[in-house]
Amino acid sequence: MFPRNELGCAILASLAFTAASAAEPPSADPWASVPPRPGTFYEGVDQYSEKMWTVTEPLQKARDRQAAINSELTDRIKSIEPMQLAAKMQEFMMQNPQEAAKLMQEQQTAGTEGTEAEVATNDKFNALKAEEETLLTRYKAALAQAVAPIDAKFKDLDARAQKDLVAVGESWTYAPWAVKEYDALALQRNAAVERVGNDWWSPSGPLQAWLDRLRDLLKAQVVTRERMDNAGVGLQVHFVETPAAPYKSTAAYDAAIQYLQEVKQLYAKRERWPTKPYNG
């Protein structure tokens, strides 16, 4: 619940909020900045998680700008004298009794339903994070099983190759036969990594499906959070003169930024590089 002067301001702001919303052009969707996810298997090749910063940074700056506008508008509304707010509230309620009652009800239900929705969303998010850990554990186990025999062959090759090294200047390197065997093993290892990667990171893989569910959950919570914002402070600030831009909930920015951070962390779990041919 809001203090009495804030409740009055929220009611009075409703008509201004409705008019402003109808007049303003639709804002850019932060989710439009999210790049397509790659279906590749090596972090060092596509550098997807590193590229997330070039997308996240402008979104974060836009979010911070809007948050600063919201904060300034909130400060302005707090500076209005309580008696002035009370008088405006009384006038509005007398002239628009049905609208006033509707706004008061919306403010109450938005708070209650919003809190319940937040709890449910947090529970779903925690369940998703637990599922992510399980999936990554299974992926790493599958990868380790696929490459373990080949890594054992690399170890055996090195032990044999050390007995037949070739001098190159002041250093030593594998003999041609060992280089040929090494390169063949490198191809085998990359093929094994990519078979496992295709199972786990391709568009039809479980990790991509997990990201789809995470994205859908974060997008769904934006509606609830915007409703909570607009039923509270968001409605109030439409009473004061806008200094630079109108009030707008930052919920969409917050959700998109959180999603990008989660994507970055997940994709960083891939193999870093394919095994390269022998170079001494």
GROMACS .gro file of C-alpha atoms in nm:
model
  280
    1MET     CA    1   0.000   0.000   0.000
    2PHE     CA    2   0.112   0.356  -0.071
    3PRO     CA    3   0.086   0.655   0.168
    4ARG     CA    4  -0.234   0.858   0.127
    5ASN     CA    5  -0.075   1.136  -0.077
    6GLU     CA    6   0.081   0.882  -0.316
    7LEU     CA    7  -0.251   0.703  -0.358
    8GLY     CA    8  -0.420   1.027  -0.454
    9CYS     CA    9  -0.151   1.107  -0.700
   10ALA     CA   10  -0.174   0.762  -0.856
   11ILE     CA   11  -0.548   0.808  -0.908
   12LEU     CA   12  -0.510   1.152  -1.055
   13ALA     CA   13  -0.235   1.039  -1.284
   14SER     CA   14  -0.444   0.776  -1.455
   15LEU     CA   15  -0.602   1.000  -1.718
   16ALA     CA   16  -0.271   1.163  -1.799
   17PHE     CA   17  -0.110   0.820  -1.819
   18THR     CA   18  -0.376   0.694  -2.058
   19ALA     CA   19  -0.349   0.998  -2.282
   20ALA     CA   20   0.029   0.991  -2.282
   21SER     CA   21   0.038   0.620  -2.364
   22ALA     CA   22  -0.194   0.672  -2.660
   23ALA     CA   23   0.008   0.965  -2.793
   24GLU     CA   24   0.360   0.821  -2.757
   25PRO     CA   25   0.504   0.610  -3.037
   26PRO     CA   26   0.593   0.253  -2.939
   27SER     CA   27   0.938   0.230  -2.783
   28ALA     CA   28   1.216   0.009  -2.916
   29ASP     CA   29   1.198  -0.348  -2.795
   30PRO     CA   30   1.517  -0.436  -2.601
   31TRP     CA   31   1.472  -0.798  -2.709
   32ALA     CA   32   1.525  -0.694  -3.071
   33SER     CA   33   1.893  -0.639  -2.984
   34VAL     CA   34   1.945  -1.000  -2.880
   35PRO     CA   35   2.150  -1.173  -3.154
   36PRO     CA   36   2.067  -1.522  -3.280
   37ARG     CA   37   2.233  -1.799  -3.084
   38PRO     CA   38   2.503  -1.995  -3.270
   39GLY     CA   39   2.484  -2.367  -3.314
   40THR     CA   40   2.862  -2.408  -3.304
   41PHE     CA   41   3.067  -2.587  -3.041
   42TYR     CA   42   3.383  -2.381  -2.975
   43GLU     CA   43   3.382  -2.063  -2.770
   44GLY     CA   44   3.708  -1.938  -2.920
   45VAL     CA   45   3.584  -1.975  -3.278
   46ASP     CA   46   3.262  -1.769  -3.268
   47GLN     CA   47   3.345  -1.578  -2.944
   48TYR     CA   48   2.974  -1.552  -2.879
   49SER     CA   49   2.993  -1.493  -2.506
   50GLU     CA   50   3.249  -1.214  -2.557
   51LYS     CA   51   3.023  -1.051  -2.816
   52MET     CA   52   2.743  -1.036  -2.559
   53TRP     CA   53   2.912  -0.732  -2.406
   54THR     CA   54   2.878  -0.529  -2.726
   55VAL     CA   55   2.504  -0.597  -2.712
   56THR     CA   56   2.457  -0.567  -2.337
   57GLU     CA   57   2.646  -0.238  -2.293
   58PRO     CA   58   2.410  -0.016  -2.500
   59LEU     CA   59   2.107  -0.182  -2.342
   60GLN     CA   60   2.250  -0.118  -1.998
   61LYS     CA   61   2.313   0.247  -2.085
   62ALA     CA   62   1.958   0.287  -2.218
   63ARG     CA   63   1.823   0.123  -1.905
   64ASP     CA   64   2.030   0.354  -1.684
   65ARG     CA   65   1.909   0.661  -1.874
   66GLN     CA   66   1.547   0.561  -1.826
   67ALA     CA   67   1.608   0.482  -1.459
   68ALA     CA   68   1.756   0.832  -1.411
   69ILE     CA   69   1.444   0.986  -1.573
   70ASN     CA   70   1.220   0.778  -1.350
   71SER     CA   71   1.415   0.881  -1.042
   72GLU     CA   72   1.394   1.251  -1.131
   73LEU     CA   73   1.020   1.228  -1.188
   74THR     CA   74   0.972   1.041  -0.861
   75ASP     CA   75   1.164   1.312  -0.676
   76ARG     CA   76   0.937   1.575  -0.832
   77ILE     CA   77   0.621   1.402  -0.726
   78LYS     CA   78   0.752   1.369  -0.370
   79SER     CA   79   0.808   1.743  -0.360
   80ILE     CA   80   0.436   1.821  -0.411
   81GLU     CA   81   0.268   1.938  -0.091
   82PRO     CA   82   0.038   1.675   0.067
   83MET     CA   83  -0.247   1.928   0.096
   84GLN     CA   84  -0.226   2.002  -0.276
   85LEU     CA   85  -0.233   1.631  -0.356
   86ALA     CA   86  -0.528   1.576  -0.128
   87ALA     CA   87  -0.722   1.859  -0.294
   88LYS     CA   88  -0.656   1.721  -0.641
   89MET     CA   89  -0.753   1.375  -0.528
   90GLN     CA   90  -1.080   1.496  -0.382
   91GLU     CA   91  -1.162   1.690  -0.696
   92PHE     CA   92  -1.087   1.393  -0.918
   93MET     CA   93  -1.292   1.151  -0.708
   94MET     CA   94  -1.594   1.382  -0.714
   95GLN     CA   95  -1.576   1.427  -1.089
   96ASN     CA   96  -1.484   1.065  -1.174
   97PRO     CA   97  -1.613   0.835  -0.897
   98GLN     CA   98  -1.617   0.519  -1.109
   99GLU     CA   99  -1.275   0.579  -1.258
  100ALA     CA  100  -1.132   0.657  -0.914
  101ALA     CA  101  -1.272   0.335  -0.769
  102LYS     CA  102  -1.132   0.138  -1.062
  103LEU     CA  103  -0.786   0.287  -1.016
  104MET     CA  104  -0.783   0.219  -0.644
  105GLN     CA  105  -0.880  -0.142  -0.708
  106GLU     CA  106  -0.613  -0.179  -0.977
  107GLN     CA  107  -0.349  -0.043  -0.743
  108GLN     CA  108  -0.442  -0.291  -0.474
  109THR     CA  109  -0.471  -0.595  -0.701
  110ALA     CA  110  -0.155  -0.512  -0.893
  111GLY     CA  111   0.041  -0.515  -0.569
  112THR     CA  112  -0.106  -0.841  -0.440
  113GLU     CA  113  -0.110  -1.030  -0.769
  114GLY     CA  114   0.228  -0.891  -0.864
  115THR     CA  115   0.387  -1.016  -0.544
  116GLU     CA  116   0.239  -1.362  -0.596
  117ALA     CA  117   0.356  -1.366  -0.956
  118GLU     CA  118   0.707  -1.261  -0.851
  119VAL     CA  119   0.726  -1.549  -0.603
  120ALA     CA  120   0.607  -1.796  -0.869
  121THR     CA  121   0.857  -1.657  -1.122
  122ASN     CA  122   1.145  -1.683  -0.875
  123ASP     CA  123   1.054  -2.045  -0.805
  124LYS     CA  124   1.049  -2.123  -1.178
  125PHE     CA  125   1.381  -1.942  -1.229
  126ASN     CA  126   1.548  -2.136  -0.948
  127ALA     CA  127   1.416  -2.460  -1.096
  128LEU     CA  128   1.558  -2.364  -1.435
  129LYS     CA  129   1.899  -2.287  -1.286
  130ALA     CA  130   1.902  -2.626  -1.115
  131GLU     CA  131   1.813  -2.787  -1.447
  132GLU     CA  132   2.095  -2.596  -1.615
  133GLU     CA  133   2.349  -2.741  -1.372
  134THR     CA  134   2.217  -3.091  -1.441
  135LEU     CA  135   2.237  -3.041  -1.817
  136LEU     CA  136   2.591  -2.904  -1.802
  137THR     CA  137   2.702  -3.194  -1.584
  138ARG     CA  138   2.560  -3.440  -1.837
  139TYR     CA  139   2.718  -3.251  -2.129
  140LYS     CA  140   3.061  -3.248  -1.966
  141ALA     CA  141   3.031  -3.619  -1.884
  142ALA     CA  142   2.934  -3.702  -2.243
  143LEU     CA  143   3.222  -3.493  -2.375
  144ALA     CA  144   3.473  -3.649  -2.137
  145GLN     CA  145   3.360  -3.998  -2.234
  146ALA     CA  146   3.393  -3.918  -2.604
  147VAL     CA  147   3.744  -3.771  -2.589
  148ALA     CA  148   3.900  -3.983  -2.311
  149PRO     CA  149   4.015  -4.266  -2.544
  150ILE     CA  150   4.162  -4.018  -2.788
  151ASP     CA  151   4.339  -3.822  -2.512
  152ALA     CA  152   4.487  -4.152  -2.394
  153LYS     CA  153   4.622  -4.210  -2.745
  154PHE     CA  154   4.775  -3.858  -2.742
  155LYS     CA  155   4.953  -3.947  -2.419
  156ASP     CA  156   5.079  -4.275  -2.557
  157LEU     CA  157   5.194  -4.104  -2.876
  158ASP     CA  158   5.391  -3.844  -2.683
  159ALA     CA  159   5.568  -4.115  -2.483
  160ARG     CA  160   5.672  -4.290  -2.805
  161ALA     CA  161   5.755  -3.969  -2.991
  162GLN     CA  162   5.990  -3.849  -2.715
  163LYS     CA  163   6.219  -4.140  -2.799
  164ASP     CA  164   6.249  -4.030  -3.165
  165LEU     CA  165   6.263  -3.649  -3.156
  166VAL     CA  166   6.414  -3.454  -3.445
  167ALA     CA  167   6.649  -3.161  -3.389
  168VAL     CA  168   6.534  -2.830  -3.537
  169GLY     CA  169   6.789  -2.560  -3.468
  170GLU     CA  170   6.834  -2.547  -3.093
  171SER     CA  171   6.505  -2.729  -3.017
  172TRP     CA  172   6.349  -3.068  -3.075
  173THR     CA  173   6.027  -3.164  -3.246
  174TYR     CA  174   5.824  -3.471  -3.335
  175ALA     CA  175   5.946  -3.691  -3.616
  176PRO     CA  176   5.733  -3.689  -3.935
  177TRP     CA  177   5.567  -4.019  -3.843
  178ALA     CA  178   5.464  -3.876  -3.503
  179VAL     CA  179   5.337  -3.554  -3.659
  180LYS     CA  180   5.122  -3.754  -3.898
  181GLU     CA  181   4.980  -3.960  -3.613
  182TYR     CA  182   4.923  -3.651  -3.400
  183ASP     CA  183   4.731  -3.473  -3.677
  184ALA     CA  184   4.514  -3.779  -3.734
  185LEU     CA  185   4.430  -3.789  -3.363
  186ALA     CA  186   4.351  -3.416  -3.369
  187LEU     CA  187   4.095  -3.475  -3.643
  188GLN     CA  188   3.946  -3.763  -3.445
  189ARG     CA  189   3.922  -3.554  -3.130
  190ASN     CA  190   3.756  -3.263  -3.310
  191ALA     CA  191   3.508  -3.500  -3.470
  192ALA     CA  192   3.422  -3.645  -3.128
  193VAL     CA  193   3.379  -3.298  -2.975
  194GLU     CA  194   3.154  -3.193  -3.261
  195ARG     CA  195   2.940  -3.508  -3.239
  196VAL     CA  196   2.875  -3.438  -2.873
  197GLY     CA  197   2.836  -3.067  -2.944
  198ASN     CA  198   2.578  -3.136  -3.210
  199ASP     CA  199   2.378  -3.336  -2.957
  200TRP     CA  200   2.390  -3.060  -2.696
  201TRP     CA  201   2.439  -2.720  -2.864
  202SER     CA  202   2.257  -2.752  -3.197
  203PRO     CA  203   1.919  -2.575  -3.240
  204SER     CA  204   1.739  -2.897  -3.145
  205GLY     CA  205   1.969  -2.972  -2.850
  206PRO     CA  206   1.868  -2.960  -2.481
  207LEU     CA  207   2.076  -2.654  -2.396
  208GLN     CA  208   1.909  -2.448  -2.668
  209ALA     CA  209   1.570  -2.570  -2.544
  210TRP     CA  210   1.668  -2.462  -2.192
  211LEU     CA  211   1.753  -2.114  -2.318
  212ASP     CA  212   1.416  -2.097  -2.493
  213ARG     CA  213   1.237  -2.168  -2.165
  214LEU     CA  214   1.449  -1.913  -1.981
  215ARG     CA  215   1.377  -1.646  -2.244
  216ASP     CA  216   1.004  -1.718  -2.230
  217LEU     CA  217   1.002  -1.695  -1.849
  218LEU     CA  218   1.189  -1.364  -1.844
  219LYS     CA  219   0.966  -1.218  -2.114
  220ALA     CA  220   0.650  -1.327  -1.933
  221GLN     CA  221   0.751  -1.158  -1.609
  222VAL     CA  222   0.789  -0.821  -1.784
  223VAL     CA  223   0.410  -0.780  -1.811
  224THR     CA  224   0.364  -0.829  -1.437
  225ARG     CA  225   0.650  -0.602  -1.339
  226GLU     CA  226   0.539  -0.324  -1.571
  227ARG     CA  227   0.188  -0.348  -1.429
  228MET     CA  228   0.325  -0.318  -1.075
  229ASP     CA  229   0.540  -0.020  -1.173
  230ASN     CA  230   0.259   0.160  -1.353
  231ALA     CA  231   0.010   0.100  -1.072
  232GLY     CA  232   0.253   0.256  -0.829
  233VAL     CA  233   0.514   0.518  -0.895
  234GLY     CA  234   0.467   0.494  -1.270
  235LEU     CA  235   0.120   0.646  -1.253
  236GLN     CA  236   0.218   0.913  -1.006
  237VAL     CA  237   0.493   1.070  -1.210
  238HIS     CA  238   0.260   1.155  -1.498
  239PHE     CA  239   0.129   1.442  -1.288
  240VAL     CA  240   0.449   1.641  -1.298
  241GLU     CA  241   0.614   1.814  -1.589
  242THR     CA  242   0.834   1.567  -1.776
  243PRO     CA  243   1.197   1.691  -1.772
  244ALA     CA  244   1.331   1.497  -2.070
  245ALA     CA  245   1.118   1.193  -2.147
  246PRO     CA  246   0.815   1.017  -2.002
  247TYR     CA  247   0.824   0.764  -1.725
  248LYS     CA  248   0.871   0.406  -1.841
  249SER     CA  249   0.923   0.087  -1.647
  250THR     CA  250   1.269  -0.061  -1.696
  251ALA     CA  251   1.134  -0.417  -1.665
  252ALA     CA  252   1.187  -0.501  -2.034
  253TYR     CA  253   1.547  -0.379  -2.022
  254ASP     CA  254   1.613  -0.570  -1.700
  255ALA     CA  255   1.477  -0.894  -1.845
  256ALA     CA  256   1.671  -0.868  -2.173
  257ILE     CA  257   1.995  -0.783  -1.993
  258GLN     CA  258   1.952  -1.073  -1.752
  259TYR     CA  259   1.889  -1.307  -2.044
  260LEU     CA  260   2.205  -1.191  -2.223
  261GLN     CA  261   2.408  -1.246  -1.907
  262GLU     CA  262   2.271  -1.598  -1.873
  263VAL     CA  263   2.347  -1.673  -2.239
  264LYS     CA  264   2.701  -1.543  -2.198
  265GLN     CA  265   2.766  -1.764  -1.897
  266LEU     CA  266   2.619  -2.073  -2.059
  267TYR     CA  267   2.802  -2.044  -2.391
  268ALA     CA  268   3.131  -1.992  -2.209
  269LYS     CA  269   3.100  -2.355  -2.092
  270ARG     CA  270   3.178  -2.490  -2.439
  271GLU     CA  271   3.516  -2.618  -2.554
  272ARG     CA  272   3.744  -2.322  -2.610
  273TRP     CA  273   3.920  -2.426  -2.933
  274PRO     CA  274   3.936  -2.726  -3.167
  275THR     CA  275   4.255  -2.929  -3.142
  276LYS     CA  276   4.499  -2.785  -3.394
  277PRO     CA  277   4.749  -2.973  -3.609
  278TYR     CA  278   5.091  -3.032  -3.457
  279ASN     CA  279   5.310  -2.723  -3.464
  280GLY     CA  280   5.600  -2.832  -3.250
   0.00000   0.00000   0.00000
